[in-house]
mmCIF file of C-alpha atoms and ligand atoms in Angstrom:
data_model
loop_
_atom_site.group_PDB
_atom_site.id
_atom_site.type_symbol
_atom_site.label_atom_id
_atom_site.label_comp_id
_atom_site.label_asym_id
_atom_site.label_seq_id
_atom_site.Cartn_x
_atom_site.Cartn_y
_atom_site.Cartn_z
ATOM 1 C CA MET A 675 0.000 0.000 0.000
ATOM 2 C CA GLN A 676 1.290 3.443 -0.850
ATOM 3 C CA ALA A 677 0.083 6.522 1.049
ATOM 4 C CA LYS A 678 0.006 9.429 -1.419
ATOM 5 C CA SER A 679 -0.225 12.322 0.993
ATOM 6 C CA THR A 680 -1.566 13.327 4.362
ATOM 7 C CA HIS A 681 -5.235 14.126 3.958
ATOM 8 C CA HIS A 682 -5.906 15.483 7.440
ATOM 9 C CA ILE A 683 -4.971 15.333 11.085
ATOM 10 C CA ALA A 684 -7.931 14.966 13.434
ATOM 11 C CA VAL A 685 -8.055 16.561 16.860
ATOM 12 C CA ALA A 686 -10.722 15.423 19.334
ATOM 13 C CA VAL A 687 -12.319 18.412 21.051
ATOM 14 C CA ASN A 688 -15.085 18.930 23.600
ATOM 15 C CA SER A 689 -16.689 21.731 21.570
ATOM 16 C CA VAL A 690 -16.188 22.049 17.819
ATOM 17 C CA ASP A 691 -17.621 25.570 17.749
ATOM 18 C CA GLU A 692 -15.255 26.730 20.462
ATOM 19 C CA ALA A 693 -12.228 24.992 18.938
ATOM 20 C CA LEU A 694 -13.086 26.384 15.510
ATOM 21 C CA ALA A 695 -13.281 29.955 16.838
ATOM 22 C CA THR A 696 -9.950 29.495 18.645
ATOM 23 C CA TYR A 697 -8.211 28.048 15.587
ATOM 24 C CA GLN A 698 -9.525 30.917 13.460
ATOM 25 C CA GLN A 699 -8.533 33.615 15.964
ATOM 26 C CA LEU A 700 -5.127 32.266 16.954
ATOM 27 C CA PHE A 701 -3.873 30.522 13.838
ATOM 28 C CA GLY A 702 -5.806 32.089 10.962
ATOM 29 C CA ALA A 703 -7.387 28.727 10.156
ATOM 30 C CA VAL A 704 -9.886 28.852 7.291
ATOM 31 C CA LEU A 705 -13.103 26.841 7.608
ATOM 32 C CA GLU A 706 -13.540 24.280 4.847
ATOM 33 C CA HIS A 707 -16.500 22.099 5.955
ATOM 34 C CA ARG A 708 -18.808 21.921 8.924
ATOM 35 C CA GLU A 709 -20.841 18.758 9.310
ATOM 36 C CA THR A 710 -22.748 16.804 11.939
ATOM 37 C CA VAL A 711 -23.421 13.124 11.308
ATOM 38 C CA PRO A 712 -25.836 12.008 14.051
ATOM 39 C CA GLU A 713 -25.787 8.322 13.015
ATOM 40 C CA GLN A 714 -22.011 8.285 13.583
ATOM 41 C CA GLY A 715 -22.248 10.436 16.689
ATOM 42 C CA VAL A 716 -19.863 12.927 15.147
ATOM 43 C CA ASP A 717 -19.780 16.704 14.996
ATOM 44 C CA ALA A 718 -16.884 17.945 12.883
ATOM 45 C CA ALA A 719 -15.270 20.829 11.110
ATOM 46 C CA THR A 720 -12.305 20.817 8.786
ATOM 47 C CA VAL A 721 -10.047 23.844 8.529
ATOM 48 C CA MET A 722 -7.051 24.618 6.364
ATOM 49 C CA LEU A 723 -4.044 25.653 8.391
ATOM 50 C CA GLY A 724 -0.548 26.208 7.009
ATOM 51 C CA GLY A 725 -1.277 24.029 3.992
ATOM 52 C CA ASN A 726 -2.607 21.225 6.172
ATOM 53 C CA ARG A 727 -6.157 20.130 6.757
ATOM 54 C CA ILE A 728 -7.106 19.788 10.411
ATOM 55 C CA GLU A 729 -10.289 17.986 11.374
ATOM 56 C CA LEU A 730 -11.808 19.245 14.613
ATOM 57 C CA LEU A 731 -13.723 16.237 15.847
ATOM 58 C CA GLY A 732 -16.433 16.391 18.474
ATOM 59 C CA ALA A 733 -19.086 14.014 19.734
ATOM 60 C CA THR A 734 -22.860 14.400 19.614
ATOM 61 C CA GLY A 735 -23.049 12.677 23.009
ATOM 62 C CA PRO A 736 -21.014 10.744 25.603
ATOM 63 C CA ASP A 737 -22.137 7.316 24.339
ATOM 64 C CA THR A 738 -20.457 7.646 20.919
ATOM 65 C CA PRO A 739 -16.979 6.541 19.784
ATOM 66 C CA VAL A 740 -15.582 10.082 19.983
ATOM 67 C CA GLY A 741 -17.450 10.746 23.238
ATOM 68 C CA LYS A 742 -15.843 7.667 24.779
ATOM 69 C CA PHE A 743 -12.421 8.693 23.435
ATOM 70 C CA LEU A 744 -12.799 12.137 25.038
ATOM 71 C CA ALA A 745 -13.870 10.637 28.367
ATOM 72 C CA LYS A 746 -10.938 8.214 28.392
ATOM 73 C CA ARG A 747 -8.114 10.180 26.780
ATOM 74 C CA GLY A 748 -9.232 13.805 26.815
ATOM 75 C CA GLN A 749 -8.791 16.322 24.025
ATOM 76 C CA GLY A 750 -5.902 15.868 21.623
ATOM 77 C CA ILE A 751 -4.786 14.168 18.447
ATOM 78 C CA HIS A 752 -7.289 11.461 17.500
ATOM 79 C CA HIS A 753 -6.106 10.147 14.137
ATOM 80 C CA ILE A 754 -4.060 10.890 11.018
ATOM 81 C CA ALA A 755 -5.561 10.321 7.580
ATOM 82 C CA PHE A 756 -3.650 9.333 4.458
ATOM 83 C CA GLU A 757 -4.939 9.571 0.937
ATOM 84 C CA VAL A 758 -4.719 6.431 -1.209
ATOM 85 C CA ASP A 759 -5.701 5.805 -4.821
ATOM 86 C CA ASP A 760 -7.565 2.550 -4.353
ATOM 87 C CA LEU A 761 -9.017 2.082 -0.889
ATOM 88 C CA ARG A 762 -10.378 -1.439 -1.463
ATOM 89 C CA ALA A 763 -7.046 -2.673 -2.845
ATOM 90 C CA SER A 764 -5.148 -1.014 0.008
ATOM 91 C CA LEU A 765 -7.342 -2.742 2.613
ATOM 92 C CA ALA A 766 -6.981 -6.115 0.905
ATOM 93 C CA GLU A 767 -3.218 -5.718 0.776
ATOM 94 C CA LEU A 768 -2.962 -4.629 4.414
ATOM 95 C CA GLU A 769 -5.122 -7.530 5.531
ATOM 96 C CA ALA A 770 -3.035 -9.987 3.519
ATOM 97 C CA LYS A 771 0.081 -8.599 5.209
ATOM 98 C CA GLY A 772 -1.408 -9.178 8.644
ATOM 99 C CA ALA A 773 -2.495 -5.662 9.565
ATOM 100 C CA GLN A 774 -5.411 -5.377 11.952
ATOM 101 C CA LEU A 775 -8.219 -3.374 10.383
ATOM 102 C CA ILE A 776 -11.135 -1.655 12.059
ATOM 103 C CA ASP A 777 -12.920 -1.419 8.704
ATOM 104 C CA THR A 778 -12.410 -4.230 6.237
ATOM 105 C CA GLU A 779 -14.736 -2.452 3.790
ATOM 106 C CA PRO A 780 -14.708 1.243 2.876
ATOM 107 C CA ARG A 781 -17.419 3.241 4.538
ATOM 108 C CA ARG A 782 -18.756 6.718 4.086
ATOM 109 C CA GLY A 783 -16.799 9.276 6.060
ATOM 110 C CA LEU A 784 -17.267 12.981 6.444
ATOM 111 C CA HIS A 785 -17.660 15.231 3.415
ATOM 112 C CA GLY A 786 -18.574 12.469 0.987
ATOM 113 C CA LEU A 787 -15.242 10.661 1.288
ATOM 114 C CA GLU A 788 -14.781 6.918 1.448
ATOM 115 C CA VAL A 789 -12.721 5.979 4.486
ATOM 116 C CA ALA A 790 -11.453 3.025 6.503
ATOM 117 C CA PHE A 791 -9.583 2.882 9.795
ATOM 118 C CA ILE A 792 -6.551 0.765 10.681
ATOM 119 C CA HIS A 793 -6.370 -0.545 14.231
ATOM 120 C CA PRO A 794 -3.775 1.318 16.346
ATOM 121 C CA GLU A 795 -2.397 -2.064 17.505
ATOM 122 C CA THR A 796 -0.904 -2.328 14.026
ATOM 123 C CA SER A 797 0.512 1.182 13.894
ATOM 124 C CA TYR A 798 2.231 1.641 17.247
ATOM 125 C CA GLY A 799 -0.624 3.330 19.029
ATOM 126 C CA VAL A 800 -1.625 5.710 16.247
ATOM 127 C CA LEU A 801 -5.071 5.453 14.696
ATOM 128 C CA TYR A 802 -4.718 5.838 10.925
ATOM 129 C CA GLU A 803 -7.525 6.538 8.503
ATOM 130 C CA LEU A 804 -7.257 5.839 4.798
ATOM 131 C CA VAL A 805 -9.205 8.205 2.585
ATOM 132 C CA THR A 806 -10.143 8.251 -1.040
ATOM 133 C CA ASN A 807 -12.401 10.611 -2.934
ATOM 134 C CA ALA A 808 -15.595 8.651 -3.612
ATOM 135 C CA ALA A 809 -16.267 8.308 -7.318
HETATM 136 CO CO1 LIG B 1308 -10.714 11.771 9.748
#
């Protein structure tokens, strides 16, 4: 599998609105997307900052994956996303090479992207997301 580029770095935050205002005021971050996906329990914004995309990732409630992350680990870096050309082929290759996958099939992520997560057991404690632009 070949990662093409970093797509975004996600930061778990207690309040997306508050974090967004802070990032705009302090760092000149420019809002790209704002989206809430209730069925995934996610409230998110992406901003462009110094040529990088940062995903500010909040929870819609405590009993959601991000809500549980925040309760256990607190605010901070949540995952790093890499762009790949062929998500299905990348997952098949990783699985064949013994990587532990959270998603064996691509699923719909934020902003119309197809995504899949790799288990942090495989990547030394870092949660990686693979992203491809859905056709
Ligand atoms: Co992400």
